[in-house]
Amino acid sequence: MRGNRRHGEVQRGEDMSKLKIRPLSCGRFLAAEKSNFTYGVDPGVKIAAPILMWFIEGARHRILVDTGLSDPQWAARYHHPVECKAHEGPVNAIKMLGLAPDDIDLVVNTHLHWDHSFNNDLFLKAKILVQEEEIRYAMAPLPCHALYYESQIIGMTPSWLKALPRMEIIAGEKEIEPGIALIPLPGHTPGFQGVLVDLDSGPCLIAGDTTPLWENWEGTSQGFHIPPGIHVNLRDCYESFGKMEAIADMVLPGHDPRVLGKEVYE
Ligand SMILES: [Zn+2]
């Protein structure tokens, strides 16, 4: 642990192995509307954007953060065209780490949008950690958010419901194990949670769609962070940014291609 302990940080024993974060690709949106990521910035601009999962290495449990999206056919039919290469997707990506789905002990869903929770049911031995507020909203979202949840209110069956019996409902901040904590960060969705991991380089937040791109975090020329274009509450977005500044030395965004430029964050 470097420097002073701060809110959300936890002490780890000397004997424990170092925590690391590996970003894993589930494929990429071929032409995502950029302003869905950066609110009010670059409307009409299309970008390629990966769909990410994260594996936390060196922990007591085998922890996967998010479970990716559907197959490309489903994605193109209901959402966006995506490309998924042979080494990508939830099963193939963890296979590269020498793991099979049954090896995963804990799945954390940052939120229950279709591109972050579609494959929860593949991880049969895992407990699935979700914030209570997120489940509540996912059951009855506003119409403009219904497709993101593949909600029953538009006649779809949310994929996350298939793993409902294994879900553990979390209410607020929770330390999963030394050095790893769930941090509620509402705004993009009501029950969004980031995962704060105590790396050698300092506390690192898997921030996901609070900041879809690093540009959201780097902010405007006036020095303000940029909220995600898809959100339920802008005030919450800004309050979550304040919390993120207080607890994290580094944030890892949800859909930024540059994240995959590094194999491991440590
Ligand atoms: Zn997303």
mmCIF file of C-alpha atoms and ligand atoms in Angstrom:
data_model
loop_
_atom_site.group_PDB
_atom_site.id
_atom_site.type_symbol
_atom_site.label_atom_id
_atom_site.label_comp_id
_atom_site.label_asym_id
_atom_site.label_seq_id
_atom_site.Cartn_x
_atom_site.Cartn_y
_atom_site.Cartn_z
ATOM 1 C CA MET A 1 0.000 0.000 0.000
ATOM 2 C CA ARG A 2 1.449 3.324 -1.016
ATOM 3 C CA GLY A 3 0.922 6.640 0.728
ATOM 4 C CA ASN A 4 -1.899 7.234 3.112
ATOM 5 C CA ARG A 5 -4.897 4.952 3.147
ATOM 6 C CA ARG A 6 -7.911 6.575 1.644
ATOM 7 C CA HIS A 7 -11.594 5.913 1.539
ATOM 8 C CA GLY A 8 -12.307 2.562 -0.099
ATOM 9 C CA GLU A 9 -8.783 1.273 0.231
ATOM 10 C CA VAL A 10 -8.067 -1.777 2.291
ATOM 11 C CA GLN A 11 -4.916 -3.181 3.866
ATOM 12 C CA ARG A 12 -3.433 -6.397 2.503
ATOM 13 C CA GLY A 13 -0.967 -8.654 4.256
ATOM 14 C CA GLU A 14 2.663 -8.861 3.135
ATOM 15 C CA ASP A 15 2.303 -12.535 2.252
ATOM 16 C CA MET A 16 -0.419 -12.013 -0.339
ATOM 17 C CA SER A 17 0.341 -11.958 -4.042
ATOM 18 C CA LYS A 18 0.014 -8.732 -5.956
ATOM 19 C CA LEU A 19 -3.276 -7.783 -7.487
ATOM 20 C CA LYS A 20 -3.370 -7.124 -11.219
ATOM 21 C CA ILE A 21 -6.131 -6.300 -13.675
ATOM 22 C CA ARG A 22 -6.305 -7.860 -17.125
ATOM 23 C CA PRO A 23 -8.681 -6.308 -19.647
ATOM 24 C CA LEU A 24 -10.321 -8.910 -21.902
ATOM 25 C CA SER A 25 -12.018 -8.207 -25.205
ATOM 26 C CA CYS A 26 -15.428 -9.574 -26.122
ATOM 27 C CA GLY A 27 -15.316 -7.965 -29.557
ATOM 28 C CA ARG A 28 -16.036 -4.441 -30.738
ATOM 29 C CA PHE A 29 -18.836 -2.199 -31.890
ATOM 30 C CA LEU A 30 -17.901 -1.361 -35.463
ATOM 31 C CA ALA A 31 -19.593 2.030 -35.631
ATOM 32 C CA ALA A 32 -20.693 3.259 -32.216
ATOM 33 C CA GLU A 33 -22.228 6.726 -32.001
ATOM 34 C CA LYS A 34 -19.514 8.589 -30.112
ATOM 35 C CA SER A 35 -21.887 10.967 -28.351
ATOM 36 C CA ASN A 36 -23.512 7.930 -26.673
ATOM 37 C CA PHE A 37 -20.191 7.784 -24.832
ATOM 38 C CA THR A 38 -19.281 11.484 -24.572
ATOM 39 C CA TYR A 39 -22.457 13.439 -23.804
ATOM 40 C CA GLY A 40 -22.958 16.267 -26.300
ATOM 41 C CA VAL A 41 -19.474 15.837 -27.776
ATOM 42 C CA ASP A 42 -18.991 14.822 -31.437
ATOM 43 C CA PRO A 43 -22.599 13.948 -32.385
ATOM 44 C CA GLY A 44 -22.686 11.984 -35.647
ATOM 45 C CA VAL A 45 -19.126 10.702 -35.280
ATOM 46 C CA LYS A 46 -18.856 6.887 -35.389
ATOM 47 C CA ILE A 47 -16.046 5.015 -33.681
ATOM 48 C CA ALA A 48 -14.958 1.408 -33.205
ATOM 49 C CA ALA A 49 -15.204 0.524 -29.516
ATOM 50 C CA PRO A 50 -14.354 -2.706 -27.691
ATOM 51 C CA ILE A 51 -16.696 -4.456 -25.278
ATOM 52 C CA LEU A 52 -14.586 -5.296 -22.237
ATOM 53 C CA MET A 53 -14.502 -7.731 -19.357
ATOM 54 C CA TRP A 54 -11.849 -7.666 -16.649
ATOM 55 C CA PHE A 55 -10.064 -10.453 -14.781
ATOM 56 C CA ILE A 56 -8.550 -9.662 -11.390
ATOM 57 C CA GLU A 57 -5.367 -11.642 -10.911
ATOM 58 C CA GLY A 58 -3.699 -12.463 -7.594
ATOM 59 C CA ALA A 59 -6.941 -12.458 -5.593
ATOM 60 C CA ARG A 60 -8.185 -15.201 -3.264
ATOM 61 C CA HIS A 61 -11.194 -15.675 -5.514
ATOM 62 C CA ARG A 62 -11.168 -15.852 -9.274
ATOM 63 C CA ILE A 63 -13.020 -12.666 -10.067
ATOM 64 C CA LEU A 64 -14.425 -11.618 -13.427
ATOM 65 C CA VAL A 65 -15.896 -8.147 -13.856
ATOM 66 C CA ASP A 66 -18.707 -8.114 -16.452
ATOM 67 C CA THR A 67 -19.533 -10.928 -18.860
ATOM 68 C CA GLY A 68 -19.766 -9.269 -22.256
ATOM 69 C CA LEU A 69 -22.369 -9.191 -24.964
ATOM 70 C CA SER A 70 -24.419 -11.487 -27.207
ATOM 71 C CA ASP A 71 -23.273 -13.184 -30.391
ATOM 72 C CA PRO A 72 -22.814 -10.869 -33.414
ATOM 73 C CA GLN A 73 -26.097 -11.969 -35.068
ATOM 74 C CA TRP A 74 -28.179 -11.021 -32.038
ATOM 75 C CA ALA A 75 -26.219 -7.811 -31.581
ATOM 76 C CA ALA A 76 -26.764 -6.753 -35.202
ATOM 77 C CA ARG A 77 -30.466 -7.599 -35.049
ATOM 78 C CA TYR A 78 -31.317 -5.727 -31.849
ATOM 79 C CA HIS A 79 -28.445 -3.355 -31.115
ATOM 80 C CA HIS A 80 -25.372 -2.648 -33.246
ATOM 81 C CA PRO A 81 -23.117 -4.447 -35.695
ATOM 82 C CA VAL A 82 -20.197 -5.998 -33.819
ATOM 83 C CA GLU A 83 -17.115 -7.961 -34.752
ATOM 84 C CA CYS A 84 -15.828 -10.799 -32.612
ATOM 85 C CA LYS A 85 -12.532 -12.541 -33.444
ATOM 86 C CA ALA A 86 -11.571 -16.115 -32.535
ATOM 87 C CA HIS A 87 -9.691 -15.205 -29.349
ATOM 88 C CA GLU A 88 -12.459 -12.888 -28.140
ATOM 89 C CA GLY A 89 -15.724 -13.461 -26.286
ATOM 90 C CA PRO A 90 -16.144 -14.547 -22.681
ATOM 91 C CA VAL A 91 -15.111 -18.207 -22.998
ATOM 92 C CA ASN A 92 -12.224 -17.700 -25.434
ATOM 93 C CA ALA A 93 -10.850 -14.689 -23.574
ATOM 94 C CA ILE A 94 -10.546 -16.527 -20.240
ATOM 95 C CA LYS A 95 -9.236 -19.624 -22.017
ATOM 96 C CA MET A 96 -6.224 -17.482 -22.981
ATOM 97 C CA LEU A 97 -5.607 -17.201 -19.214
ATOM 98 C CA GLY A 98 -5.813 -20.976 -18.814
ATOM 99 C CA LEU A 99 -9.276 -20.815 -17.263
ATOM 100 C CA ALA A 100 -12.682 -22.306 -18.026
ATOM 101 C CA PRO A 101 -16.035 -20.733 -17.061
ATOM 102 C CA ASP A 102 -16.417 -23.116 -14.095
ATOM 103 C CA ASP A 103 -13.156 -21.779 -12.614
ATOM 104 C CA ILE A 104 -14.700 -18.363 -11.980
ATOM 105 C CA ASP A 105 -15.815 -17.911 -8.330
ATOM 106 C CA LEU A 106 -17.238 -14.409 -8.498
ATOM 107 C CA VAL A 107 -18.741 -12.350 -11.271
ATOM 108 C CA VAL A 108 -19.235 -8.643 -10.663
ATOM 109 C CA ASN A 109 -21.709 -6.922 -12.954
ATOM 110 C CA THR A 110 -20.902 -3.220 -13.120
ATOM 111 C CA HIS A 111 -24.490 -2.895 -14.360
ATOM 112 C CA LEU A 112 -27.074 -4.992 -16.208
ATOM 113 C CA HIS A 113 -26.967 -3.534 -19.717
ATOM 114 C CA TRP A 114 -26.931 -6.261 -22.366
ATOM 115 C CA ASP A 115 -23.285 -5.648 -23.344
ATOM 116 C CA HIS A 116 -22.037 -6.188 -19.771
ATOM 117 C CA SER A 117 -24.165 -9.048 -18.420
ATOM 118 C CA PHE A 118 -25.250 -11.149 -21.386
ATOM 119 C CA ASN A 119 -23.204 -14.214 -20.432
ATOM 120 C CA ASN A 120 -23.766 -14.395 -16.671
ATOM 121 C CA ASP A 121 -25.350 -17.822 -17.110
ATOM 122 C CA LEU A 122 -22.111 -19.296 -18.550
ATOM 123 C CA PHE A 123 -20.372 -19.050 -15.172
ATOM 124 C CA LEU A 124 -22.192 -21.846 -13.408
ATOM 125 C CA LYS A 125 -20.084 -21.949 -10.248
ATOM 126 C CA ALA A 126 -19.949 -18.191 -9.731
ATOM 127 C CA LYS A 127 -21.840 -15.962 -7.365
ATOM 128 C CA ILE A 128 -22.934 -12.872 -9.261
ATOM 129 C CA LEU A 129 -22.612 -9.581 -7.389
ATOM 130 C CA VAL A 130 -25.069 -6.877 -8.415
ATOM 131 C CA GLN A 131 -26.300 -3.737 -6.681
ATOM 132 C CA GLU A 132 -29.874 -3.833 -5.423
ATOM 133 C CA GLU A 133 -30.702 -0.541 -7.175
ATOM 134 C CA GLU A 134 -29.547 -1.987 -10.479
ATOM 135 C CA ILE A 135 -31.828 -5.007 -10.252
ATOM 136 C CA ARG A 136 -34.718 -2.775 -9.264
ATOM 137 C CA TYR A 137 -34.210 -0.507 -12.282
ATOM 138 C CA ALA A 138 -33.481 -3.346 -14.701
ATOM 139 C CA MET A 139 -36.869 -4.875 -13.850
ATOM 140 C CA ALA A 140 -38.726 -1.704 -14.845
ATOM 141 C CA PRO A 141 -36.553 0.757 -16.750
ATOM 142 C CA LEU A 142 -37.783 3.911 -18.456
ATOM 143 C CA PRO A 143 -38.812 3.199 -22.061
ATOM 144 C CA CYS A 144 -35.738 4.955 -23.480
ATOM 145 C CA HIS A 145 -33.486 2.521 -21.573
ATOM 146 C CA ALA A 146 -35.550 -0.645 -22.106
ATOM 147 C CA LEU A 147 -33.532 -1.981 -25.038
ATOM 148 C CA TYR A 148 -30.244 -1.639 -23.146
ATOM 149 C CA TYR A 149 -31.676 -4.039 -20.552
ATOM 150 C CA GLU A 150 -33.498 -6.171 -23.150
ATOM 151 C CA SER A 151 -36.416 -5.525 -20.866
ATOM 152 C CA GLN A 152 -39.650 -7.419 -20.529
ATOM 153 C CA ILE A 153 -41.519 -4.125 -21.065
ATOM 154 C CA ILE A 154 -40.553 -4.363 -24.756
ATOM 155 C CA GLY A 155 -41.267 -8.083 -24.962
ATOM 156 C CA MET A 156 -37.689 -9.319 -24.523
ATOM 157 C CA THR A 157 -36.240 -11.684 -21.915
ATOM 158 C CA PRO A 158 -33.253 -10.146 -20.134
ATOM 159 C CA SER A 159 -30.336 -12.559 -20.325
ATOM 160 C CA TRP A 160 -29.248 -11.773 -16.741
ATOM 161 C CA LEU A 161 -32.540 -13.281 -15.458
ATOM 162 C CA LYS A 162 -31.245 -16.743 -16.411
ATOM 163 C CA ALA A 163 -28.644 -16.518 -13.629
ATOM 164 C CA LEU A 164 -30.933 -14.840 -11.092
ATOM 165 C CA PRO A 165 -30.737 -17.688 -8.528
ATOM 166 C CA ARG A 166 -26.974 -17.165 -8.233
ATOM 167 C CA MET A 167 -27.155 -13.421 -7.823
ATOM 168 C CA GLU A 168 -26.051 -11.909 -4.555
ATOM 169 C CA ILE A 169 -27.674 -8.555 -4.009
ATOM 170 C CA ILE A 170 -25.306 -5.862 -2.749
ATOM 171 C CA ALA A 171 -26.503 -2.652 -1.117
ATOM 172 C CA GLY A 172 -23.789 0.001 -1.157
ATOM 173 C CA GLU A 173 -20.022 -0.290 -0.750
ATOM 174 C CA LYS A 174 -18.600 -3.720 -0.081
ATOM 175 C CA GLU A 175 -15.117 -5.094 0.330
ATOM 176 C CA ILE A 176 -15.103 -8.417 -1.518
ATOM 177 C CA GLU A 177 -11.704 -9.356 -0.152
ATOM 178 C CA PRO A 178 -8.621 -7.411 0.957
ATOM 179 C CA GLY A 179 -7.698 -4.909 -1.743
ATOM 180 C CA ILE A 180 -10.895 -5.239 -3.786
ATOM 181 C CA ALA A 181 -14.036 -3.203 -3.154
ATOM 182 C CA LEU A 182 -17.336 -2.558 -4.906
ATOM 183 C CA ILE A 183 -18.131 1.158 -5.126
ATOM 184 C CA PRO A 184 -21.595 2.422 -6.106
ATOM 185 C CA LEU A 185 -21.244 5.070 -8.846
ATOM 186 C CA PRO A 186 -24.754 5.927 -10.069
ATOM 187 C CA GLY A 187 -25.444 8.089 -13.097
ATOM 188 C CA HIS A 188 -25.015 5.888 -16.187
ATOM 189 C CA THR A 189 -27.502 3.583 -14.463
ATOM 190 C CA PRO A 190 -29.044 3.843 -10.956
ATOM 191 C CA GLY A 191 -27.187 0.843 -9.531
ATOM 192 C CA PHE A 192 -23.873 1.120 -11.338
ATOM 193 C CA GLN A 193 -20.853 -0.121 -9.377
ATOM 194 C CA GLY A 194 -17.149 0.267 -10.061
ATOM 195 C CA VAL A 195 -14.499 -2.091 -8.709
ATOM 196 C CA LEU A 196 -11.608 -0.507 -6.816
ATOM 197 C CA VAL A 197 -8.476 -2.649 -6.882
ATOM 198 C CA ASP A 198 -5.388 -1.923 -4.850
ATOM 199 C CA LEU A 199 -2.561 -2.250 -7.393
ATOM 200 C CA ASP A 200 1.142 -1.646 -6.786
ATOM 201 C CA SER A 201 0.811 1.572 -8.791
ATOM 202 C CA GLY A 202 -1.996 2.782 -6.510
ATOM 203 C CA PRO A 203 -5.767 2.357 -6.215
ATOM 204 C CA CYS A 204 -7.179 1.618 -9.667
ATOM 205 C CA LEU A 205 -10.874 1.803 -10.447
ATOM 206 C CA ILE A 206 -12.541 -0.386 -13.035
ATOM 207 C CA ALA A 207 -14.829 2.502 -13.872
ATOM 208 C CA GLY A 208 -16.611 0.964 -16.865
ATOM 209 C CA ASP A 209 -19.392 3.031 -18.353
ATOM 210 C CA THR A 210 -19.182 5.902 -15.842
ATOM 211 C CA THR A 211 -16.428 6.898 -18.271
ATOM 212 C CA PRO A 212 -16.827 4.901 -21.495
ATOM 213 C CA LEU A 213 -13.698 6.556 -22.928
ATOM 214 C CA TRP A 214 -10.611 8.041 -21.277
ATOM 215 C CA GLU A 215 -11.778 11.263 -22.905
ATOM 216 C CA ASN A 216 -14.692 11.320 -20.415
ATOM 217 C CA TRP A 217 -12.205 11.350 -17.565
ATOM 218 C CA GLU A 218 -9.693 13.722 -19.193
ATOM 219 C CA GLY A 219 -12.633 16.099 -19.668
ATOM 220 C CA THR A 220 -13.374 19.316 -21.469
ATOM 221 C CA SER A 221 -11.019 22.234 -22.113
ATOM 222 C CA GLN A 222 -12.761 23.910 -19.152
ATOM 223 C CA GLY A 223 -11.562 21.080 -16.929
ATOM 224 C CA PHE A 224 -14.816 19.166 -16.363
ATOM 225 C CA HIS A 225 -15.274 15.435 -16.757
ATOM 226 C CA ILE A 226 -17.685 14.462 -19.553
ATOM 227 C CA PRO A 227 -20.719 12.403 -18.512
ATOM 228 C CA PRO A 228 -21.621 9.326 -20.540
ATOM 229 C CA GLY A 229 -24.152 10.105 -23.293
ATOM 230 C CA ILE A 230 -26.364 7.314 -21.981
ATOM 231 C CA HIS A 231 -27.384 8.153 -18.425
ATOM 232 C CA VAL A 232 -30.302 8.181 -16.009
ATOM 233 C CA ASN A 233 -29.162 11.136 -13.890
ATOM 234 C CA LEU A 234 -26.585 13.783 -14.772
ATOM 235 C CA ARG A 235 -26.228 15.109 -11.233
ATOM 236 C CA ASP A 236 -25.398 11.590 -10.073
ATOM 237 C CA CYS A 237 -22.812 11.336 -12.888
ATOM 238 C CA TYR A 238 -20.994 14.417 -11.564
ATOM 239 C CA GLU A 239 -21.229 13.256 -7.938
ATOM 240 C CA SER A 240 -19.783 9.904 -8.956
ATOM 241 C CA PHE A 241 -16.912 11.721 -10.723
ATOM 242 C CA GLY A 242 -16.167 13.505 -7.436
ATOM 243 C CA LYS A 243 -16.089 10.198 -5.594
ATOM 244 C CA MET A 244 -13.832 8.667 -8.242
ATOM 245 C CA GLU A 245 -11.366 11.549 -7.902
ATOM 246 C CA ALA A 246 -11.219 10.947 -4.159
ATOM 247 C CA ILE A 247 -10.589 7.209 -4.240
ATOM 248 C CA ALA A 248 -8.682 6.335 -7.424
ATOM 249 C CA ASP A 249 -5.272 7.142 -8.872
ATOM 250 C CA MET A 250 -6.306 5.608 -12.173
ATOM 251 C CA VAL A 251 -9.615 4.849 -13.868
ATOM 252 C CA LEU A 252 -10.154 2.181 -16.500
ATOM 253 C CA PRO A 253 -12.923 3.112 -18.960
ATOM 254 C CA GLY A 254 -15.625 0.807 -20.332
ATOM 255 C CA HIS A 255 -15.206 1.008 -24.110
ATOM 256 C CA ASP A 256 -11.896 2.695 -24.926
ATOM 257 C CA PRO A 257 -9.729 0.878 -27.529
ATOM 258 C CA ARG A 258 -6.590 2.200 -25.807
ATOM 259 C CA VAL A 259 -7.318 0.046 -22.724
ATOM 260 C CA LEU A 260 -6.274 -3.032 -24.709
ATOM 261 C CA GLY A 261 -2.918 -1.437 -25.517
ATOM 262 C CA LYS A 262 -1.767 -2.891 -22.216
ATOM 263 C CA GLU A 263 -2.149 -6.566 -21.337
ATOM 264 C CA VAL A 264 -2.091 -6.028 -17.613
ATOM 265 C CA TYR A 265 -2.486 -3.153 -15.168
ATOM 266 C CA GLU A 266 -0.424 -3.584 -12.017
HETATM 267 ZN ZN ZN B 1 -21.334 -0.553 -22.085
#
